Amino acid sequence: MKLTIHGTGYVGLVTGACIADTGNQVLCVDIDKDKIAALERGEIPIYEPGLESIVMRNIAAGRLLFTTDVAKGVAFGDIQVIAVGTPPDEDGSADLQYVLEVARSVGKLMASYKLVVTKSTVPVGTADKVREALHSELQARQSVLSFDVASNPEFLKEGAAVEDFRKPDRIIMGVDSERAEKLLRELYEPFNRNHERLVVMDVRSAELTKYAANAMLATKISFMNELANLAEALDADIEKVRVGIGSDPRIGYEFIYPGCGFGGSCFPKDVRALVHTASQVGVQAELIEAVQGVNDRQKHVLFRKLSAHFGDLSGKNVALWGLAFKPNTDDMREAPSRVFMEACWAAGVNVQAYDPVATDEARRIYGERDDLQLCETPEAALKGADALVVVTEWREFRSPDFAFIKDTLNQPVVIDGRNIYDPEHMAARGFAYYAVGRGQ
């Protein structure tokens, strides 16, 4: 099959590479000339385990192509996938200008039937707007060409996106024609061989499914963070509570880890967008609003613990382990580390940060600052620091040399935003140890 993907960001590039890897012809379109030139050289603009080798292999095989020529992209594929960004507006709504721009381009340039698929995370009703844009452009050309619009939301976890695409839990297809369903079934056949993963529904339900999934996962995280704050006040251990409730199969262990809040490009944006969507149709989404509020508050918990321990923080040095919002990615969008660092700087604290892959991203965001040192190793971040703060649960942080940490820090203070260390062991080693929700 021949497929055009508009947008070479996280979703577009992973989708294009994985579909090309099954033998299909894929052309990725982006208006960013520098990004396209880099991709043609095999340079990957994002960190995602396993992605680079797939991209390189399929470029070499001639199955994965890149262009800035939109007309070439529209002519190339019978299936036109929209995977451009939908950044949030100030009111929390998703900005659809790039989605609709692609739709208008397809309508202006198409010379045969096209199936236009929205893969970007978009509000319910977006497919209707895409259909209207296509119809309007065709009408202006006095063309009677046919098209279909479908919703095929992505469910990719950053850090595990390649595996998620290759072995999906489900493949959601929102369609309103047999032709569209047949094309998408053919496209996803290589990923559907083990057992039936296709879930076919109407377009609006598919659009809502994406938001509902992310909002549900975000709700579990915020609920556990709320419980963690309660456990701390009651001198209980939220980690023991987590194991106790997670053993109930109706609850399970996934997404019930307390910590310093969620970030990234999906959960915060999608929760806000869902709240906005609800308000637009006169529904008060109280629970979803609370999820957002709890998370915003939780991102300040580490700074509060630091301030409570030291009092006056002016002139202190803090070692920060972890900048990315989660392990196995360099994404710092809405990361708890950013809230923590910015609070530290406002209080006159110098930050010495280490992350295995996100230091370049931190440098891009913050530039050169006198109060931020980006270190090459976790050990380097400790030198001269008054406390260690762990924000991201990278594997290499799980079992460090605690004797070295204690000897290197000015004071043996560890604030653990992901509860990866054992409080009793840390106390036995002589640390002042603060976790999230693990008693007083």
Short mmCIF file of C-alpha atoms in Angstrom, two decimals:
data_model
loop_
_atom_site.label_atom_id
_atom_site.label_comp_id
_atom_site.label_asym_id
_atom_site.label_seq_id
_atom_site.Cartn_x
_atom_site.Cartn_y
_atom_site.Cartn_z
CA MET A 1 0.00 0.00 0.00
CA LYS A 2 1.04 3.61 -0.53
CA LEU A 3 0.60 5.91 2.43
CA THR A 4 1.25 9.62 2.95
CA ILE A 5 1.81 10.90 6.47
CA HIS A 6 1.52 14.64 7.08
CA GLY A 7 3.75 15.55 10.03
CA THR A 8 7.05 13.99 11.07
CA GLY A 9 6.77 14.54 14.78
CA TYR A 10 6.58 11.80 17.35
CA VAL A 11 3.40 10.15 16.08
CA GLY A 12 4.04 10.65 12.38
CA LEU A 13 7.59 9.34 12.36
CA VAL A 14 6.89 6.25 14.48
CA THR A 15 3.78 5.45 12.43
CA GLY A 16 5.54 5.94 9.11
CA ALA A 17 8.58 3.90 10.05
CA CYS A 18 6.63 0.98 11.49
CA ILE A 19 4.20 0.81 8.54
CA ALA A 20 7.08 0.98 6.04
CA ASP A 21 8.77 -1.83 7.96
CA THR A 22 5.95 -4.21 6.95
CA GLY A 23 6.63 -3.59 3.25
CA ASN A 24 4.40 -0.60 2.51
CA GLN A 25 5.52 2.54 0.66
CA VAL A 26 5.41 5.57 2.96
CA LEU A 27 6.02 9.23 2.15
CA CYS A 28 6.31 11.58 5.14
CA VAL A 29 5.55 15.25 4.50
CA ASP A 30 6.66 18.15 6.68
CA ILE A 31 7.02 21.88 6.01
CA ASP A 32 10.18 22.03 8.16
CA LYS A 33 12.97 21.86 5.56
CA ASP A 34 15.73 21.35 8.13
CA LYS A 35 13.89 18.44 9.74
CA ILE A 36 13.28 16.74 6.39
CA ALA A 37 16.93 17.22 5.36
CA ALA A 38 18.06 15.70 8.66
CA LEU A 39 15.69 12.74 8.30
CA GLU A 40 16.94 12.09 4.78
CA ARG A 41 20.44 11.88 6.29
CA GLY A 42 19.11 9.40 8.85
CA GLU A 43 19.18 11.85 11.76
CA ILE A 44 16.27 11.23 14.15
CA PRO A 45 14.89 14.39 15.84
CA ILE A 46 13.47 12.52 18.86
CA TYR A 47 14.80 9.93 21.28
CA GLU A 48 12.79 6.72 21.06
CA PRO A 49 14.35 3.28 21.68
CA GLY A 50 14.47 1.16 18.52
CA LEU A 51 13.23 3.86 16.15
CA GLU A 52 16.51 4.87 14.53
CA SER A 53 17.32 1.39 13.21
CA ILE A 54 13.84 1.03 11.67
CA VAL A 55 14.05 4.42 9.99
CA MET A 56 17.52 3.72 8.61
CA ARG A 57 16.55 0.27 7.36
CA ASN A 58 13.51 1.50 5.49
CA ILE A 59 15.23 4.56 4.04
CA ALA A 60 17.88 2.18 2.67
CA ALA A 61 15.17 -0.11 1.25
CA GLY A 62 13.44 2.83 -0.44
CA ARG A 63 10.18 2.26 1.43
CA LEU A 64 10.39 5.35 3.67
CA LEU A 65 10.67 8.70 1.92
CA PHE A 66 10.56 12.32 3.07
CA THR A 67 9.53 15.53 1.36
CA THR A 68 8.46 19.13 1.94
CA ASP A 69 6.34 19.04 -1.23
CA VAL A 70 2.71 18.81 -0.14
CA ALA A 71 1.48 18.25 -3.71
CA LYS A 72 3.81 15.29 -4.05
CA GLY A 73 2.49 13.93 -0.77
CA VAL A 74 -1.16 14.25 -1.81
CA ALA A 75 -0.48 12.53 -5.13
CA PHE A 76 1.49 9.71 -3.51
CA GLY A 77 -0.88 7.89 -1.15
CA ASP A 78 -4.46 6.68 -1.42
CA ILE A 79 -4.42 6.98 2.37
CA GLN A 80 -3.56 10.44 3.73
CA VAL A 81 -2.73 10.36 7.44
CA ILE A 82 -2.88 13.62 9.41
CA ALA A 83 -0.35 13.46 12.24
CA VAL A 84 0.43 17.15 12.78
CA GLY A 85 0.50 18.87 16.15
CA THR A 86 -2.59 20.08 17.98
CA PRO A 87 -1.07 22.48 20.53
CA PRO A 88 -3.33 23.78 23.29
CA ASP A 89 -4.79 27.26 23.10
CA GLU A 90 -4.93 29.47 26.18
CA ASP A 91 -8.40 28.16 27.06
CA GLY A 92 -7.18 24.54 26.95
CA SER A 93 -8.79 23.74 23.63
CA ALA A 94 -6.82 21.92 20.92
CA ASP A 95 -5.58 24.15 18.11
CA LEU A 96 -6.77 22.53 14.88
CA GLN A 97 -5.25 24.99 12.41
CA TYR A 98 -2.58 22.54 11.21
CA VAL A 99 -5.04 19.65 10.92
CA LEU A 100 -7.44 21.71 8.83
CA GLU A 101 -4.60 23.16 6.76
CA VAL A 102 -3.65 19.61 5.71
CA ALA A 103 -7.29 18.81 4.94
CA ARG A 104 -7.60 21.88 2.72
CA SER A 105 -4.37 20.99 0.93
CA VAL A 106 -5.64 17.49 0.20
CA GLY A 107 -8.92 18.91 -1.09
CA LYS A 108 -7.14 21.38 -3.38
CA LEU A 109 -4.64 18.90 -4.82
CA MET A 110 -6.28 15.45 -4.88
CA ALA A 111 -6.84 13.93 -8.33
CA SER A 112 -8.36 10.62 -7.21
CA TYR A 113 -10.15 9.02 -4.24
CA LYS A 114 -8.47 9.61 -0.87
CA LEU A 115 -9.04 8.21 2.59
CA VAL A 116 -8.10 10.98 5.00
CA VAL A 117 -7.26 9.63 8.45
CA THR A 118 -6.85 11.77 11.57
CA LYS A 119 -4.18 10.26 13.81
CA SER A 120 -3.48 13.42 15.75
CA THR A 121 -5.28 13.65 19.08
CA VAL A 122 -8.26 15.82 18.24
CA PRO A 123 -11.56 16.82 19.88
CA VAL A 124 -14.82 15.09 19.04
CA GLY A 125 -16.21 16.59 15.86
CA THR A 126 -12.83 17.23 14.21
CA ALA A 127 -13.50 14.65 11.49
CA ASP A 128 -16.63 16.63 10.59
CA LYS A 129 -14.50 19.77 10.19
CA VAL A 130 -11.97 17.87 8.10
CA ARG A 131 -14.79 16.58 5.90
CA GLU A 132 -16.18 20.11 5.52
CA ALA A 133 -12.74 21.46 4.55
CA LEU A 134 -12.28 18.74 1.92
CA HIS A 135 -15.77 19.24 0.53
CA SER A 136 -15.34 23.02 0.39
CA GLU A 137 -12.10 22.78 -1.60
CA LEU A 138 -13.53 20.21 -4.00
CA GLN A 139 -16.65 22.31 -4.47
CA ALA A 140 -14.49 25.34 -5.28
CA ARG A 141 -12.84 23.25 -8.00
CA GLN A 142 -16.23 21.97 -9.15
CA SER A 143 -14.87 18.46 -8.59
CA VAL A 144 -16.97 15.39 -7.87
CA LEU A 145 -14.05 13.26 -6.60
CA SER A 146 -15.00 11.04 -3.67
CA PHE A 147 -13.23 10.75 -0.32
CA ASP A 148 -13.70 9.30 3.14
CA VAL A 149 -12.63 10.59 6.54
CA ALA A 150 -11.71 8.24 9.36
CA SER A 151 -10.38 8.49 12.91
CA ASN A 152 -7.49 6.23 13.88
CA PRO A 153 -6.11 7.59 17.17
CA GLU A 154 -2.67 6.54 18.36
CA PHE A 155 -2.00 4.90 21.72
CA LEU A 156 1.78 5.08 21.84
CA LYS A 157 3.71 5.41 25.10
CA GLU A 158 6.82 7.54 24.80
CA GLY A 159 9.78 5.29 25.48
CA ALA A 160 7.92 2.21 24.21
CA ALA A 161 6.27 3.56 21.06
CA VAL A 162 7.83 1.15 18.58
CA GLU A 163 6.78 -1.88 20.61
CA ASP A 164 3.33 -0.39 21.16
CA PHE A 165 2.85 0.10 17.43
CA ARG A 166 4.08 -3.36 16.52
CA LYS A 167 2.13 -5.14 19.26
CA PRO A 168 -0.87 -2.93 20.01
CA ASP A 169 -3.42 -3.63 22.72
CA ARG A 170 -6.08 -2.42 20.32
CA ILE A 171 -6.40 -0.59 17.02
CA ILE A 172 -9.28 1.88 17.11
CA MET A 173 -10.92 2.60 13.76
CA GLY A 174 -13.62 5.23 13.51
CA VAL A 175 -15.19 4.85 10.07
CA ASP A 176 -18.47 5.58 8.32
CA SER A 177 -18.00 3.64 5.08
CA GLU A 178 -17.17 0.08 4.07
CA ARG A 179 -14.46 1.31 1.74
CA ALA A 180 -12.63 3.14 4.53
CA GLU A 181 -12.91 0.14 6.84
CA LYS A 182 -11.56 -2.21 4.18
CA LEU A 183 -8.53 0.00 3.48
CA LEU A 184 -7.65 0.35 7.16
CA ARG A 185 -8.10 -3.37 7.77
CA GLU A 186 -5.67 -4.08 4.94
CA LEU A 187 -3.18 -1.53 6.28
CA TYR A 188 -3.19 -3.01 9.79
CA GLU A 189 -3.33 -6.68 8.80
CA PRO A 190 0.38 -7.25 9.66
CA PHE A 191 -0.26 -6.01 13.21
CA ASN A 192 -3.43 -8.05 13.67
CA ARG A 193 -2.27 -11.59 12.96
CA ASN A 194 -1.95 -12.96 16.49
CA HIS A 195 -5.50 -12.15 17.53
CA GLU A 196 -8.21 -9.63 16.64
CA ARG A 197 -7.12 -6.18 17.81
CA LEU A 198 -9.30 -4.05 15.55
CA VAL A 199 -12.11 -2.20 17.30
CA VAL A 200 -14.41 -0.62 14.72
CA MET A 201 -16.80 2.15 15.72
CA ASP A 202 -18.27 5.41 14.51
CA VAL A 203 -15.93 8.35 14.03
CA ARG A 204 -17.07 10.47 16.98
CA SER A 205 -16.76 7.55 19.39
CA ALA A 206 -13.21 6.91 18.14
CA GLU A 207 -12.28 10.54 18.73
CA LEU A 208 -13.66 10.41 22.27
CA THR A 209 -11.98 7.07 22.99
CA LYS A 210 -8.51 8.64 22.75
CA TYR A 211 -9.33 11.41 25.20
CA ALA A 212 -11.16 9.02 27.50
CA ALA A 213 -8.17 6.65 27.66
CA ASN A 214 -5.69 9.37 28.56
CA ALA A 215 -8.07 11.00 31.04
CA MET A 216 -8.65 7.65 32.77
CA LEU A 217 -4.91 6.99 33.14
CA ALA A 218 -4.32 10.54 34.36
CA THR A 219 -7.15 10.07 36.87
CA LYS A 220 -5.48 6.98 38.34
CA ILE A 221 -2.22 8.89 38.80
CA SER A 222 -3.86 11.91 40.42
CA PHE A 223 -5.96 9.69 42.66
CA MET A 224 -2.83 7.96 43.95
CA ASN A 225 -1.10 11.28 44.48
CA GLU A 226 -4.07 12.51 46.48
CA LEU A 227 -3.91 9.32 48.56
CA ALA A 228 -0.15 9.77 48.97
CA ASN A 229 -0.67 13.19 50.52
CA LEU A 230 -3.26 11.69 52.86
CA ALA A 231 -0.97 8.79 53.76
CA GLU A 232 1.81 11.20 54.62
CA ALA A 233 -0.47 13.17 56.95
CA LEU A 234 -1.65 9.92 58.59
CA ASP A 235 1.87 8.48 58.93
CA ALA A 236 0.99 5.58 56.62
CA ASP A 237 3.07 4.23 53.69
CA ILE A 238 1.44 4.75 50.30
CA GLU A 239 3.69 2.10 48.72
CA LYS A 240 2.21 -0.55 50.98
CA VAL A 241 -1.25 0.80 50.21
CA ARG A 242 -0.43 0.62 46.49
CA VAL A 243 0.46 -3.06 46.72
CA GLY A 244 -2.64 -3.72 48.81
CA ILE A 245 -5.06 -2.19 46.32
CA GLY A 246 -3.17 -3.22 43.20
CA SER A 247 -3.58 -6.88 44.10
CA ASP A 248 -7.30 -6.44 43.44
CA PRO A 249 -7.64 -7.36 39.74
CA ARG A 250 -10.41 -4.80 39.36
CA ILE A 251 -7.79 -2.11 40.11
CA GLY A 252 -4.48 -3.61 39.00
CA TYR A 253 -0.98 -2.23 39.38
CA GLU A 254 -0.73 -0.11 36.25
CA PHE A 255 -0.66 3.69 36.67
CA ILE A 256 -1.05 3.67 40.45
CA TYR A 257 2.48 4.81 41.27
CA PRO A 258 2.48 8.00 43.35
CA GLY A 259 5.06 10.67 42.68
CA CYS A 260 5.61 14.28 41.74
CA GLY A 261 2.99 14.51 39.00
CA PHE A 262 2.61 13.58 35.36
CA GLY A 263 3.87 15.55 32.37
CA GLY A 264 4.55 15.01 28.69
CA SER A 265 2.77 15.98 25.53
CA CYS A 266 -0.40 13.96 26.07
CA PHE A 267 -1.93 13.71 29.54
CA PRO A 268 -1.86 17.39 30.60
CA LYS A 269 -2.96 18.66 27.19
CA ASP A 270 -5.65 16.03 26.70
CA VAL A 271 -7.13 16.47 30.17
CA ARG A 272 -7.44 20.22 29.60
CA ALA A 273 -8.89 19.68 26.14
CA LEU A 274 -11.50 17.25 27.49
CA VAL A 275 -12.52 19.76 30.19
CA HIS A 276 -12.86 22.41 27.47
CA THR A 277 -14.90 20.07 25.26
CA ALA A 278 -17.25 19.32 28.15
CA SER A 279 -17.75 23.02 28.86
CA GLN A 280 -18.56 23.66 25.20
CA VAL A 281 -21.50 21.25 25.35
CA GLY A 282 -22.71 22.34 28.79
CA VAL A 283 -21.34 19.40 30.79
CA GLN A 284 -19.50 20.09 34.04
CA ALA A 285 -16.56 17.67 34.13
CA GLU A 286 -15.81 18.04 37.86
CA LEU A 287 -13.74 14.89 38.23
CA ILE A 288 -11.58 15.63 35.19
CA GLU A 289 -11.06 19.20 36.38
CA ALA A 290 -9.90 17.84 39.74
CA VAL A 291 -7.42 15.52 38.01
CA GLN A 292 -5.77 18.54 36.45
CA GLY A 293 -5.79 20.52 39.70
CA VAL A 294 -4.27 17.69 41.74
CA ASN A 295 -1.51 17.24 39.18
CA ASP A 296 -0.66 20.94 39.07
CA ARG A 297 -0.37 20.94 42.86
CA GLN A 298 1.64 17.73 43.00
CA LYS A 299 4.39 19.17 40.82
CA HIS A 300 5.28 21.50 43.70
CA VAL A 301 5.63 18.78 46.34
CA LEU A 302 9.39 18.28 45.92
CA PHE A 303 10.20 21.96 46.28
CA ARG A 304 8.00 22.14 49.39
CA LYS A 305 9.94 19.24 50.94
CA LEU A 306 13.25 20.91 50.07
CA SER A 307 12.09 24.19 51.58
CA ALA A 308 10.74 22.49 54.70
CA HIS A 309 14.08 20.80 55.35
CA PHE A 310 16.38 23.78 54.81
CA GLY A 311 14.21 26.81 55.50
CA ASP A 312 16.19 29.55 53.76
CA LEU A 313 17.27 28.14 50.40
CA SER A 314 19.19 31.12 49.05
CA GLY A 315 22.66 30.07 47.89
CA LYS A 316 21.99 26.33 48.15
CA ASN A 317 23.11 23.87 45.49
CA VAL A 318 20.80 21.02 44.53
CA ALA A 319 21.66 17.91 42.52
CA LEU A 320 18.78 16.98 40.24
CA TRP A 321 18.56 13.49 38.76
CA GLY A 322 16.12 13.37 35.85
CA LEU A 323 14.86 16.06 33.49
CA ALA A 324 12.59 14.15 31.10
CA PHE A 325 8.98 13.72 32.18
CA LYS A 326 9.48 9.93 32.20
CA PRO A 327 12.28 7.45 31.45
CA ASN A 328 13.31 6.46 27.91
CA THR A 329 12.48 9.80 26.34
CA ASP A 330 14.05 13.25 26.06
CA ASP A 331 10.65 14.95 26.21
CA MET A 332 10.47 17.72 28.82
CA ARG A 333 7.06 19.10 27.90
CA GLU A 334 5.24 19.89 31.16
CA ALA A 335 7.82 17.83 33.06
CA PRO A 336 7.79 18.07 36.88
CA SER A 337 11.52 18.85 36.68
CA ARG A 338 10.72 22.18 35.06
CA VAL A 339 8.35 23.24 37.85
CA PHE A 340 10.94 22.21 40.44
CA MET A 341 13.87 23.98 38.78
CA GLU A 342 11.93 27.18 38.20
CA ALA A 343 10.84 27.25 41.85
CA CYS A 344 14.46 26.70 42.89
CA TRP A 345 15.72 29.55 40.75
CA ALA A 346 13.07 31.88 42.15
CA ALA A 347 14.38 31.02 45.64
CA GLY A 348 18.03 31.57 44.72
CA VAL A 349 18.96 27.89 44.41
CA ASN A 350 21.59 26.63 41.97
CA VAL A 351 20.63 23.42 40.12
CA GLN A 352 23.14 20.78 38.98
CA ALA A 353 21.13 18.48 36.72
CA TYR A 354 21.79 15.15 35.04
CA ASP A 355 19.62 13.16 32.64
CA PRO A 356 20.79 10.32 30.36
CA VAL A 357 19.22 11.82 27.22
CA ALA A 358 17.40 15.11 27.97
CA THR A 359 20.26 17.53 28.66
CA ASP A 360 20.23 18.88 25.10
CA GLU A 361 16.50 19.48 25.39
CA ALA A 362 17.02 21.31 28.69
CA ARG A 363 19.69 23.45 27.04
CA ARG A 364 17.31 24.22 24.17
CA ILE A 365 14.55 25.28 26.60
CA TYR A 366 16.59 27.28 29.10
CA GLY A 367 19.76 28.24 27.25
CA GLU A 368 22.86 29.07 29.25
CA ARG A 369 22.12 30.10 32.84
CA ASP A 370 24.47 30.76 35.74
CA ASP A 371 22.14 28.86 38.08
CA LEU A 372 21.89 25.70 35.92
CA GLN A 373 24.71 23.27 35.30
CA LEU A 374 23.95 20.36 32.98
CA CYS A 375 26.21 17.52 34.04
CA GLU A 376 27.58 14.60 32.03
CA THR A 377 27.20 12.02 34.80
CA PRO A 378 24.99 11.57 37.87
CA GLU A 379 28.12 11.63 40.02
CA ALA A 380 29.15 15.02 38.65
CA ALA A 381 25.77 16.48 39.60
CA LEU A 382 26.39 15.54 43.25
CA LYS A 383 29.62 17.49 43.72
CA GLY A 384 29.12 20.41 46.04
CA ALA A 385 25.37 19.84 46.31
CA ASP A 386 23.44 20.25 49.53
CA ALA A 387 20.77 17.71 48.58
CA LEU A 388 19.89 15.18 45.89
CA VAL A 389 16.42 15.36 44.32
CA VAL A 390 15.25 12.47 42.11
CA VAL A 391 12.54 13.47 39.64
CA THR A 392 12.66 10.81 36.88
CA GLU A 393 12.88 7.08 37.61
CA TRP A 394 15.60 6.20 35.11
CA ARG A 395 16.89 2.65 35.59
CA GLU A 396 20.42 3.82 36.37
CA PHE A 397 19.12 5.70 39.42
CA ARG A 398 17.54 2.65 41.03
CA SER A 399 20.61 1.17 42.70
CA PRO A 400 23.31 3.85 42.98
CA ASP A 401 26.39 3.89 45.18
CA PHE A 402 24.81 5.32 48.32
CA ALA A 403 28.14 5.57 50.15
CA PHE A 404 29.46 7.76 47.34
CA ILE A 405 26.31 9.88 47.41
CA LYS A 406 26.63 10.42 51.15
CA ASP A 407 30.34 11.24 50.97
CA THR A 408 29.88 13.63 48.04
CA LEU A 409 26.86 15.65 49.18
CA ASN A 410 27.46 18.51 51.59
CA GLN A 411 24.58 17.12 53.62
CA PRO A 412 23.09 13.60 53.34
CA VAL A 413 19.67 14.77 52.13
CA VAL A 414 17.74 12.85 49.47
CA ILE A 415 14.29 13.84 48.21
CA ASP A 416 12.82 11.03 46.14
CA GLY A 417 10.01 12.12 43.83
CA ARG A 418 9.37 8.59 42.52
CA ASN A 419 9.67 6.46 45.69
CA ILE A 420 12.40 4.29 44.22
CA TYR A 421 14.38 3.89 47.47
CA ASP A 422 13.47 2.16 50.72
CA PRO A 423 12.98 4.56 53.66
CA GLU A 424 14.37 2.14 56.27
CA HIS A 425 17.47 1.42 54.21
CA MET A 426 18.04 5.13 53.62
CA ALA A 427 17.67 5.91 57.33
CA ALA A 428 20.09 3.09 58.18
CA ARG A 429 22.63 4.62 55.80
CA GLY A 430 22.34 7.94 57.60
CA PHE A 431 20.29 9.91 55.08
CA ALA A 432 17.58 12.44 55.74
CA TYR A 433 15.21 10.86 53.26
CA TYR A 434 11.95 12.32 51.98
CA ALA A 435 9.65 10.40 49.66
CA VAL A 436 6.06 10.95 48.50
CA GLY A 437 3.40 9.61 50.84
CA ARG A 438 5.65 7.32 52.89
CA GLY A 439 4.81 8.60 56.34
CA GLN A 440 6.47 11.22 58.49
#
